[in-house]
Amino acid sequence: PIDEANQALKEQNISEAIRVLQRAADNGDAAAKGLLSNHLRNFPPPYKDVERACKLAKEASDSGDAMGLVTRTECILTGTEKTFHPISQARHFARLAWKKGSPAGGFMLYLVYSQDPQYRYNENGKFSQSKYDALAAMPVKARTDQIEALEALSDAMNTGH
């Protein structure tokens, strides 16, 4: 079904691609469900359905599908999926996707890092020299999130993502 949906997309038949993926997802195909979630989240209207996309992404990610994990990361970062610790949850799902070999997972892991308030040097939209200095002074052993994020981004870029 993935190949069939991709062929429909090459022919610019989004409706057919979604129909193929939905049918496969309904039959328990986690990869189809993950890809469908990504398309529903990122395609333009009238195909865009963020709430449904995030529901499908949760189901696909619970099955271990890499694209489901990526889309779930997006859902958490944008606040569509509510969680008490969005950055740590998003990092967890992006890391799992990256470890499964997903270039998109690697990119998302970097994106989570860039959104993490503890690694930002802006306060209330303004540059903070004291935060910048504190981050710059961090020893290498305290930079594991940063190093991992840059390695993940490098992996994504090396695959053309």
PDB file of C-alpha atoms in Angstrom:
ATOM      1  CA  PRO A   1       0.000   0.000   0.000  1.00  0.00           C
ATOM      2  CA  ILE A   2       2.874   2.428   0.646  1.00  0.00           C
ATOM      3  CA  ASP A   3       4.167   2.040  -2.915  1.00  0.00           C
ATOM      4  CA  GLU A   4       0.645   2.361  -4.293  1.00  0.00           C
ATOM      5  CA  ALA A   5       0.066   5.550  -2.275  1.00  0.00           C
ATOM      6  CA  ASN A   6       3.422   6.972  -3.352  1.00  0.00           C
ATOM      7  CA  GLN A   7       2.554   6.262  -6.990  1.00  0.00           C
ATOM      8  CA  ALA A   8      -0.750   8.097  -6.544  1.00  0.00           C
ATOM      9  CA  LEU A   9       1.165  11.050  -5.101  1.00  0.00           C
ATOM     10  CA  LYS A  10       3.542  11.056  -8.077  1.00  0.00           C
ATOM     11  CA  GLU A  11       0.439  11.318 -10.236  1.00  0.00           C
ATOM     12  CA  GLN A  12      -0.758  14.177  -7.995  1.00  0.00           C
ATOM     13  CA  ASN A  13      -3.755  12.172  -6.847  1.00  0.00           C
ATOM     14  CA  ILE A  14      -3.776  12.996  -3.138  1.00  0.00           C
ATOM     15  CA  SER A  15      -7.301  11.662  -2.613  1.00  0.00           C
ATOM     16  CA  GLU A  16      -6.301   8.256  -3.946  1.00  0.00           C
ATOM     17  CA  ALA A  17      -3.132   8.168  -1.838  1.00  0.00           C
ATOM     18  CA  ILE A  18      -5.128   8.931   1.302  1.00  0.00           C
ATOM     19  CA  ARG A  19      -7.771   6.347   0.375  1.00  0.00           C
ATOM     20  CA  VAL A  20      -5.110   3.638  -0.133  1.00  0.00           C
ATOM     21  CA  LEU A  21      -3.370   4.467   3.130  1.00  0.00           C
ATOM     22  CA  GLN A  22      -6.654   4.650   5.045  1.00  0.00           C
ATOM     23  CA  ARG A  23      -7.717   1.234   3.790  1.00  0.00           C
ATOM     24  CA  ALA A  24      -4.366  -0.277   4.809  1.00  0.00           C
ATOM     25  CA  ALA A  25      -4.440   1.520   8.172  1.00  0.00           C
ATOM     26  CA  ASP A  26      -7.940   0.192   8.808  1.00  0.00           C
ATOM     27  CA  ASN A  27      -6.534  -3.304   8.200  1.00  0.00           C
ATOM     28  CA  GLY A  28      -3.832  -2.821  10.840  1.00  0.00           C
ATOM     29  CA  ASP A  29      -0.878  -1.696   8.725  1.00  0.00           C
ATOM     30  CA  ALA A  30       1.121   0.458  11.157  1.00  0.00           C
ATOM     31  CA  ALA A  31       3.421   1.857   8.445  1.00  0.00           C
ATOM     32  CA  ALA A  32       0.414   2.967   6.395  1.00  0.00           C
ATOM     33  CA  LYS A  33      -1.112   4.503   9.510  1.00  0.00           C
ATOM     34  CA  GLY A  34       2.124   6.377  10.243  1.00  0.00           C
ATOM     35  CA  LEU A  35       2.427   7.719   6.711  1.00  0.00           C
ATOM     36  CA  LEU A  36      -1.264   8.626   6.644  1.00  0.00           C
ATOM     37  CA  SER A  37      -0.855  10.542   9.898  1.00  0.00           C
ATOM     38  CA  ASN A  38       2.038  12.500   8.408  1.00  0.00           C
ATOM     39  CA  HIS A  39       0.098  13.346   5.261  1.00  0.00           C
ATOM     40  CA  LEU A  40      -3.022  14.386   7.156  1.00  0.00           C
ATOM     41  CA  ARG A  41      -0.934  16.643   9.373  1.00  0.00           C
ATOM     42  CA  ASN A  42       1.134  18.253   6.626  1.00  0.00           C
ATOM     43  CA  PHE A  43      -0.931  18.274   3.418  1.00  0.00           C
ATOM     44  CA  PRO A  44      -2.853  21.444   2.589  1.00  0.00           C
ATOM     45  CA  PRO A  45      -6.619  21.749   2.947  1.00  0.00           C
ATOM     46  CA  PRO A  46      -8.903  20.039   2.190  1.00  0.00           C
ATOM     47  CA  TYR A  47      -6.763  17.035   3.138  1.00  0.00           C
ATOM     48  CA  LYS A  48      -5.310  18.502   6.319  1.00  0.00           C
ATOM     49  CA  ASP A  49      -6.834  17.067   9.502  1.00  0.00           C
ATOM     50  CA  VAL A  50      -4.442  17.673  12.380  1.00  0.00           C
ATOM     51  CA  GLU A  51      -6.586  16.162  15.134  1.00  0.00           C
ATOM     52  CA  ARG A  52      -7.096  12.936  13.214  1.00  0.00           C
ATOM     53  CA  ALA A  53      -3.442  12.922  12.163  1.00  0.00           C
ATOM     54  CA  CYS A  54      -2.291  13.110  15.768  1.00  0.00           C
ATOM     55  CA  LYS A  55      -4.674  10.342  16.830  1.00  0.00           C
ATOM     56  CA  LEU A  56      -3.316   8.102  14.071  1.00  0.00           C
ATOM     57  CA  ALA A  57       0.265   9.095  14.904  1.00  0.00           C
ATOM     58  CA  LYS A  58      -0.240   7.993  18.510  1.00  0.00           C
ATOM     59  CA  GLU A  59      -1.573   4.626  17.355  1.00  0.00           C
ATOM     60  CA  ALA A  60       1.234   4.162  14.816  1.00  0.00           C
ATOM     61  CA  SER A  61       3.934   5.237  17.271  1.00  0.00           C
ATOM     62  CA  ASP A  62       2.552   2.851  19.883  1.00  0.00           C
ATOM     63  CA  SER A  63       3.194   0.140  17.271  1.00  0.00           C
ATOM     64  CA  GLY A  64       6.769   1.395  16.810  1.00  0.00           C
ATOM     65  CA  ASP A  65       6.340   2.902  13.355  1.00  0.00           C
ATOM     66  CA  ALA A  66       9.054   5.477  12.638  1.00  0.00           C
ATOM     67  CA  MET A  67       6.852   7.916  10.699  1.00  0.00           C
ATOM     68  CA  GLY A  68       4.216   7.656  13.413  1.00  0.00           C
ATOM     69  CA  LEU A  69       6.914   8.569  15.931  1.00  0.00           C
ATOM     70  CA  VAL A  70       7.988  11.562  13.820  1.00  0.00           C
ATOM     71  CA  THR A  71       4.443  12.834  13.406  1.00  0.00           C
ATOM     72  CA  ARG A  72       3.716  12.295  17.090  1.00  0.00           C
ATOM     73  CA  THR A  73       6.763  14.422  17.885  1.00  0.00           C
ATOM     74  CA  GLU A  74       5.276  17.189  15.728  1.00  0.00           C
ATOM     75  CA  CYS A  75       1.912  16.804  17.453  1.00  0.00           C
ATOM     76  CA  ILE A  76       3.520  17.187  20.872  1.00  0.00           C
ATOM     77  CA  LEU A  77       5.697  20.152  19.884  1.00  0.00           C
ATOM     78  CA  THR A  78       2.732  22.028  18.434  1.00  0.00           C
ATOM     79  CA  GLY A  79       0.541  21.269  21.455  1.00  0.00           C
ATOM     80  CA  THR A  80      -2.031  19.183  19.589  1.00  0.00           C
ATOM     81  CA  GLU A  81      -1.168  16.236  21.812  1.00  0.00           C
ATOM     82  CA  LYS A  82      -1.107  17.460  25.386  1.00  0.00           C
ATOM     83  CA  THR A  83       1.519  16.141  27.779  1.00  0.00           C
ATOM     84  CA  PHE A  84       2.954  17.322  31.077  1.00  0.00           C
ATOM     85  CA  HIS A  85       6.521  17.288  29.762  1.00  0.00           C
ATOM     86  CA  PRO A  86       6.306  18.095  26.051  1.00  0.00           C
ATOM     87  CA  ILE A  87      10.015  18.585  25.386  1.00  0.00           C
ATOM     88  CA  SER A  88      11.103  15.351  27.080  1.00  0.00           C
ATOM     89  CA  GLN A  89       8.240  13.404  25.460  1.00  0.00           C
ATOM     90  CA  ALA A  90       8.952  14.869  22.022  1.00  0.00           C
ATOM     91  CA  ARG A  91      12.661  14.122  22.450  1.00  0.00           C
ATOM     92  CA  HIS A  92      11.831  10.535  23.413  1.00  0.00           C
ATOM     93  CA  PHE A  93       9.697   9.898  20.305  1.00  0.00           C
ATOM     94  CA  ALA A  94      12.097  11.686  17.947  1.00  0.00           C
ATOM     95  CA  ARG A  95      15.015   9.698  19.371  1.00  0.00           C
ATOM     96  CA  LEU A  96      13.144   6.421  18.835  1.00  0.00           C
ATOM     97  CA  ALA A  97      12.427   7.360  15.214  1.00  0.00           C
ATOM     98  CA  TRP A  98      16.059   8.362  14.641  1.00  0.00           C
ATOM     99  CA  LYS A  99      17.317   5.121  16.199  1.00  0.00           C
ATOM    100  CA  LYS A 100      15.057   3.234  13.772  1.00  0.00           C
ATOM    101  CA  GLY A 101      16.989   4.902  10.937  1.00  0.00           C
ATOM    102  CA  SER A 102      14.488   7.629  10.093  1.00  0.00           C
ATOM    103  CA  PRO A 103      16.139  10.762   8.661  1.00  0.00           C
ATOM    104  CA  ALA A 104      12.989  12.682   9.579  1.00  0.00           C
ATOM    105  CA  GLY A 105      13.431  11.402  13.141  1.00  0.00           C
ATOM    106  CA  GLY A 106      16.960  12.809  13.156  1.00  0.00           C
ATOM    107  CA  PHE A 107      15.741  16.181  11.954  1.00  0.00           C
ATOM    108  CA  MET A 108      12.957  16.173  14.555  1.00  0.00           C
ATOM    109  CA  LEU A 109      15.446  15.389  17.318  1.00  0.00           C
ATOM    110  CA  TYR A 110      17.390  18.495  16.342  1.00  0.00           C
ATOM    111  CA  LEU A 111      14.168  20.508  16.176  1.00  0.00           C
ATOM    112  CA  VAL A 112      13.232  19.402  19.705  1.00  0.00           C
ATOM    113  CA  TYR A 113      16.649  20.516  20.929  1.00  0.00           C
ATOM    114  CA  SER A 114      16.232  23.901  19.259  1.00  0.00           C
ATOM    115  CA  GLN A 115      12.836  24.339  20.956  1.00  0.00           C
ATOM    116  CA  ASP A 116      14.048  23.343  24.423  1.00  0.00           C
ATOM    117  CA  PRO A 117      13.918  26.453  26.662  1.00  0.00           C
ATOM    118  CA  GLN A 118      16.916  25.305  28.689  1.00  0.00           C
ATOM    119  CA  TYR A 119      19.136  25.633  25.601  1.00  0.00           C
ATOM    120  CA  ARG A 120      17.851  28.979  24.376  1.00  0.00           C
ATOM    121  CA  TYR A 121      19.414  32.329  25.104  1.00  0.00           C
ATOM    122  CA  ASN A 122      16.395  34.486  24.459  1.00  0.00           C
ATOM    123  CA  GLU A 123      14.134  35.682  27.258  1.00  0.00           C
ATOM    124  CA  ASN A 124      10.806  37.276  26.388  1.00  0.00           C
ATOM    125  CA  GLY A 125      11.896  37.529  22.764  1.00  0.00           C
ATOM    126  CA  LYS A 126      15.123  39.363  23.568  1.00  0.00           C
ATOM    127  CA  PHE A 127      18.731  38.259  23.546  1.00  0.00           C
ATOM    128  CA  SER A 128      20.057  37.448  27.013  1.00  0.00           C
ATOM    129  CA  GLN A 129      23.808  37.789  27.334  1.00  0.00           C
ATOM    130  CA  SER A 130      23.792  36.023  30.713  1.00  0.00           C
ATOM    131  CA  LYS A 131      21.930  32.979  29.288  1.00  0.00           C
ATOM    132  CA  TYR A 132      24.234  32.962  26.288  1.00  0.00           C
ATOM    133  CA  ASP A 133      27.308  33.067  28.511  1.00  0.00           C
ATOM    134  CA  ALA A 134      25.946  30.278  30.727  1.00  0.00           C
ATOM    135  CA  LEU A 135      25.273  28.070  27.709  1.00  0.00           C
ATOM    136  CA  ALA A 136      28.673  28.822  26.208  1.00  0.00           C
ATOM    137  CA  ALA A 137      30.349  27.869  29.481  1.00  0.00           C
ATOM    138  CA  MET A 138      28.698  24.436  29.631  1.00  0.00           C
ATOM    139  CA  PRO A 139      31.299  21.667  29.678  1.00  0.00           C
ATOM    140  CA  VAL A 140      31.175  18.969  27.009  1.00  0.00           C
ATOM    141  CA  LYS A 141      29.837  16.384  29.478  1.00  0.00           C
ATOM    142  CA  ALA A 142      26.770  18.612  29.989  1.00  0.00           C
ATOM    143  CA  ARG A 143      26.121  18.889  26.248  1.00  0.00           C
ATOM    144  CA  THR A 144      24.787  15.392  25.545  1.00  0.00           C
ATOM    145  CA  ASP A 145      21.432  16.684  24.245  1.00  0.00           C
ATOM    146  CA  GLN A 146      23.219  19.150  21.966  1.00  0.00           C
ATOM    147  CA  ILE A 147      25.697  16.584  20.667  1.00  0.00           C
ATOM    148  CA  GLU A 148      22.968  14.022  20.044  1.00  0.00           C
ATOM    149  CA  ALA A 149      20.827  16.627  18.244  1.00  0.00           C
ATOM    150  CA  LEU A 150      23.690  17.660  15.978  1.00  0.00           C
ATOM    151  CA  GLU A 151      24.574  14.027  15.198  1.00  0.00           C
ATOM    152  CA  ALA A 152      20.924  13.355  14.368  1.00  0.00           C
ATOM    153  CA  LEU A 153      20.753  16.431  12.137  1.00  0.00           C
ATOM    154  CA  SER A 154      23.959  15.336  10.407  1.00  0.00           C
ATOM    155  CA  ASP A 155      22.483  11.898   9.736  1.00  0.00           C
ATOM    156  CA  ALA A 156      19.347  13.508   8.303  1.00  0.00           C
ATOM    157  CA  MET A 157      21.360  15.834   6.061  1.00  0.00           C
ATOM    158  CA  ASN A 158      23.608  13.010   4.872  1.00  0.00           C
ATOM    159  CA  THR A 159      20.551  11.189   3.555  1.00  0.00           C
ATOM    160  CA  GLY A 160      19.263  14.276   1.749  1.00  0.00           C
ATOM    161  CA  HIS A 161      16.462  15.002   4.188  1.00  0.00           C
TER     162      HIS A 161
END
